[in-house]
Every structure is written in C-alpha cells, then in structure tokens.
C-alpha cells in the first residue's frame, strides 16, 4: 500500500528566549550537543540582515529597503554564518551591527521573512534547539519545551564586555518595547535565572523537563 504522507522521525522543538547576555547561546549550544540535535541562533539571522544592509549602504531604519535586503539574502547560519557566500561570523558581533540590529529586528517585513525561514529550518530537520526573542511566543508557540533565560543586569553586561552595559541595556529596551514580537515570557515558558549557575547544571535540569 502506498501512502502520500511523508513519515520521518521528529525530535523535540525547544524554544529558548531571553535578553542579551542571559546565556541563550551557551545553554542552547550545550543542550543541542547533549541531545544530539541541531541548534539555530535566530539572533545571528537578524544580525546578518543588519550586516548586509550596512554593507550595501542601506539605512537600517529604511524599512522597505531593509526588507528587500532580507528577502534576497542567501543565509547560512550554523557554527559559521554566511551571507551571499561571505563568512560574516565575526563581523556580525561587531559594534556597528550590534547598534543597528534592533532597528532591523523591529521591521515587521524582515520578521515575516525570518520567521518563515526559521520554521522551514525546523521542518527540514524535524526539530531542534532554537534561540531568540520570540521563539516560544511567535515562531513556535507549540514548542515541546519553552525556556526563558534571565540573569542580573550586572552579570549580563559582564558577559558582553565588547558591547558595554549602556549599549546592552539600550538594545534590551528596544527589543522589549517594539510593537512587533517584543521580547517577553511566552505562555508556558519555564524561567531560569542563569546568574550564579553552571551551564552543565542548567542543561541537566532542562533535560529532565523533556
Ligand atoms: O541574540 P542576539 O543578541 O545576537 O540578537 C541580536 C538582535 O536580534 C537582538 O537585539 C534582537 C534581535 N532578535 C529578535 O528580534 N528576534 C529573535 N528571535 C532573535 C534576535
């Protein structure tokens, strides 16, 4: 008998959200290794769009122009980040991109394009660990597990020495108060304060929730 449905094993979708410096990247990387699944850093996607806009001389606040950049950008986001074949892994962590990224991420058209790509990424793999700001609330509201990471303001600034406390606070304010998909605690999310905890300890706790 033939079946039109495609059968494949699907793993869990784990959504990890939180402000800058809350430990998302470290925890999600360790968790993905522990579970043997892939990880998607959606912040790197918004950073890549910001980088491409700056590279093309597009004003990050020019919404239609930045949306056009996002739509046409060939993006590859893994341990290395590539945009249109250029390795921008280091460049997207620089101060110019960090300054511009909140305006890019507040652009509704850019978000529509990125969310679609994020869902496609998970559909192709049948699951994974996805980190960002709106993963549990907007991208995967039905995720198997939703985690919201926090840490004290001092600790988060300490983890972002290259950006500086004032710039981190500004970015968090913009990301939390924008009108589209602001950073917030998704319904059903488990909250973890990472301030004084080891990554291994956090990952072991998260695994017990699966
Ligand atoms: O995780 P990060 O600090 O590298 O993210 C960079 C910026 O991208 C962040 O200031 C807000 C934005 N972002 C977002 O709006 N939605 C996401 N899912 C991920 C990041």
Short mmCIF file of N, CA and C and ligand atoms in Angstrom, two decimals, residues 16-21 24-25 41-47 92-93 97-98 101-106 111 114-115 118 130-135 139 160 163 171-172 174-175 178 180-183, ligand 1:
data_model
loop_
_atom_site.label_atom_id
_atom_site.label_comp_id
_atom_site.label_asym_id
_atom_site.label_seq_id
_atom_site.Cartn_x
_atom_site.Cartn_y
_atom_site.Cartn_z
N UNK A 16 14.25 28.71 23.13
CA UNK A 16 14.99 29.37 24.21
C UNK A 16 15.02 30.87 23.94
N UNK A 17 14.37 31.63 24.81
CA UNK A 17 14.32 33.08 24.66
C UNK A 17 14.94 33.77 25.88
N UNK A 18 15.25 35.04 25.69
CA UNK A 18 15.79 35.82 26.81
C UNK A 18 16.53 37.03 26.29
N UNK A 19 16.85 37.97 27.18
CA UNK A 19 17.56 39.18 26.76
C UNK A 19 19.03 38.91 26.45
N UNK A 20 19.73 39.93 25.96
CA UNK A 20 21.15 39.82 25.64
C UNK A 20 21.94 39.44 26.89
N UNK A 21 22.82 38.47 26.75
CA UNK A 21 23.69 38.09 27.86
C UNK A 21 23.03 37.20 28.89
N UNK A 24 21.67 32.43 26.49
CA UNK A 24 20.98 31.64 25.45
C UNK A 24 21.93 30.83 24.58
N UNK A 25 22.96 31.50 24.08
CA UNK A 25 23.85 30.80 23.13
C UNK A 25 24.60 29.66 23.81
N UNK A 41 20.59 29.79 15.87
CA UNK A 41 20.73 31.08 16.54
C UNK A 41 20.01 32.13 15.68
N UNK A 42 18.77 32.45 16.05
CA UNK A 42 17.99 33.37 15.20
C UNK A 42 18.50 34.82 15.32
N UNK A 43 19.17 35.13 16.43
CA UNK A 43 19.77 36.46 16.56
C UNK A 43 20.82 36.67 15.48
N UNK A 44 21.54 35.60 15.14
CA UNK A 44 22.55 35.69 14.08
C UNK A 44 21.90 36.01 12.74
N UNK A 45 20.65 35.58 12.56
CA UNK A 45 19.94 35.87 11.31
C UNK A 45 19.63 37.37 11.21
N UNK A 46 19.12 37.95 12.30
CA UNK A 46 18.83 39.39 12.28
C UNK A 46 20.13 40.19 12.17
N UNK A 47 21.18 39.69 12.83
CA UNK A 47 22.48 40.36 12.72
C UNK A 47 22.99 40.31 11.27
N UNK A 92 29.43 40.02 12.37
CA UNK A 92 28.09 40.29 12.93
C UNK A 92 28.12 40.52 14.44
N UNK A 93 29.26 40.28 15.06
CA UNK A 93 29.37 40.54 16.52
C UNK A 93 29.96 41.91 16.80
N UNK A 97 27.10 46.45 13.89
CA UNK A 97 25.95 45.56 13.72
C UNK A 97 25.11 45.55 15.01
N UNK A 98 25.76 45.49 16.17
CA UNK A 98 25.01 45.48 17.43
C UNK A 98 24.18 46.75 17.59
N UNK A 101 21.14 46.43 14.85
CA UNK A 101 20.30 45.23 14.74
C UNK A 101 18.89 45.41 15.32
N UNK A 102 18.74 46.21 16.37
CA UNK A 102 17.40 46.35 16.96
C UNK A 102 16.42 47.02 15.99
N UNK A 103 16.92 48.00 15.21
CA UNK A 103 16.05 48.65 14.22
C UNK A 103 15.65 47.65 13.13
N UNK A 104 16.59 46.82 12.74
CA UNK A 104 16.31 45.80 11.71
C UNK A 104 15.30 44.79 12.24
N UNK A 105 15.47 44.39 13.52
CA UNK A 105 14.59 43.37 14.11
C UNK A 105 13.20 43.93 14.40
N UNK A 106 13.05 45.26 14.44
CA UNK A 106 11.73 45.86 14.68
C UNK A 106 10.95 46.04 13.38
N UNK A 111 10.84 40.53 9.88
CA UNK A 111 10.46 39.44 10.79
C UNK A 111 9.67 38.37 10.06
N UNK A 114 12.13 36.25 8.18
CA UNK A 114 12.98 35.45 9.06
C UNK A 114 12.20 34.31 9.74
N UNK A 115 10.98 34.63 10.18
CA UNK A 115 10.18 33.60 10.85
C UNK A 115 9.89 32.44 9.90
N UNK A 118 12.93 30.38 9.68
CA UNK A 118 13.16 29.61 10.91
C UNK A 118 12.25 28.37 10.96
N UNK A 130 16.12 26.12 19.22
CA UNK A 130 16.06 27.41 18.53
C UNK A 130 16.09 28.52 19.57
N UNK A 131 17.03 29.43 19.43
CA UNK A 131 17.15 30.52 20.42
C UNK A 131 16.87 31.88 19.80
N UNK A 132 16.27 32.77 20.60
CA UNK A 132 15.98 34.11 20.10
C UNK A 132 15.25 34.96 21.11
N UNK A 133 14.25 35.71 20.61
CA UNK A 133 13.47 36.59 21.49
C UNK A 133 11.98 36.24 21.44
N UNK A 134 11.54 35.69 20.30
CA UNK A 134 10.11 35.46 20.08
C UNK A 134 9.84 34.00 19.69
N UNK A 135 10.76 33.12 20.05
CA UNK A 135 10.64 31.73 19.57
C UNK A 135 9.45 31.02 20.22
N UNK A 139 7.22 32.20 16.94
CA UNK A 139 7.73 31.29 15.90
C UNK A 139 7.22 29.86 16.15
N UNK A 160 28.98 40.77 28.13
CA UNK A 160 29.04 41.49 26.85
C UNK A 160 30.04 42.65 26.95
N UNK A 163 30.41 45.08 24.05
CA UNK A 163 29.27 45.94 23.73
C UNK A 163 29.09 47.04 24.78
N UNK A 171 19.70 48.07 23.85
CA UNK A 171 19.21 47.04 22.93
C UNK A 171 18.04 46.26 23.57
N UNK A 172 18.20 45.92 24.85
CA UNK A 172 17.12 45.19 25.54
C UNK A 172 15.85 46.03 25.61
N UNK A 174 14.91 48.41 23.50
CA UNK A 174 14.31 48.44 22.16
C UNK A 174 13.65 47.10 21.84
N UNK A 175 14.32 46.01 22.15
CA UNK A 175 13.79 44.67 21.82
C UNK A 175 12.53 44.32 22.63
N UNK A 178 9.33 47.13 21.34
CA UNK A 178 8.89 47.30 19.95
C UNK A 178 7.48 46.74 19.79
N UNK A 180 6.21 44.90 17.22
CA UNK A 180 6.08 43.53 16.70
C UNK A 180 6.95 42.55 17.47
N UNK A 181 6.33 41.48 17.95
CA UNK A 181 7.03 40.38 18.63
C UNK A 181 8.06 40.83 19.65
N UNK A 182 7.66 41.67 20.60
CA UNK A 182 8.65 42.11 21.59
C UNK A 182 9.12 40.95 22.46
N UNK A 183 10.32 41.11 22.99
CA UNK A 183 10.82 40.10 23.92
C UNK A 183 9.89 40.04 25.13
O1 LIG B 1 20.66 37.09 20.29
P1 LIG B 1 21.37 38.33 19.76
O2 LIG B 1 21.71 39.31 20.86
O3 LIG B 1 22.51 38.00 18.90
O4 LIG B 1 20.25 39.03 18.83
C1 LIG B 1 20.53 40.19 18.11
C2 LIG B 1 19.28 41.04 17.99
O5 LIG B 1 18.32 40.41 17.16
C3 LIG B 1 18.59 41.35 19.30
O6 LIG B 1 18.97 42.63 19.78
C4 LIG B 1 17.13 41.29 19.00
C5 LIG B 1 17.03 40.59 17.67
N1 LIG B 1 16.34 39.30 17.71
C6 LIG B 1 14.98 39.31 17.56
O7 LIG B 1 14.37 40.38 17.48
N2 LIG B 1 14.31 38.14 17.48
C7 LIG B 1 14.95 36.97 17.60
N3 LIG B 1 14.25 35.82 17.51
C8 LIG B 1 16.34 36.95 17.79
C9 LIG B 1 17.01 38.15 17.87
#
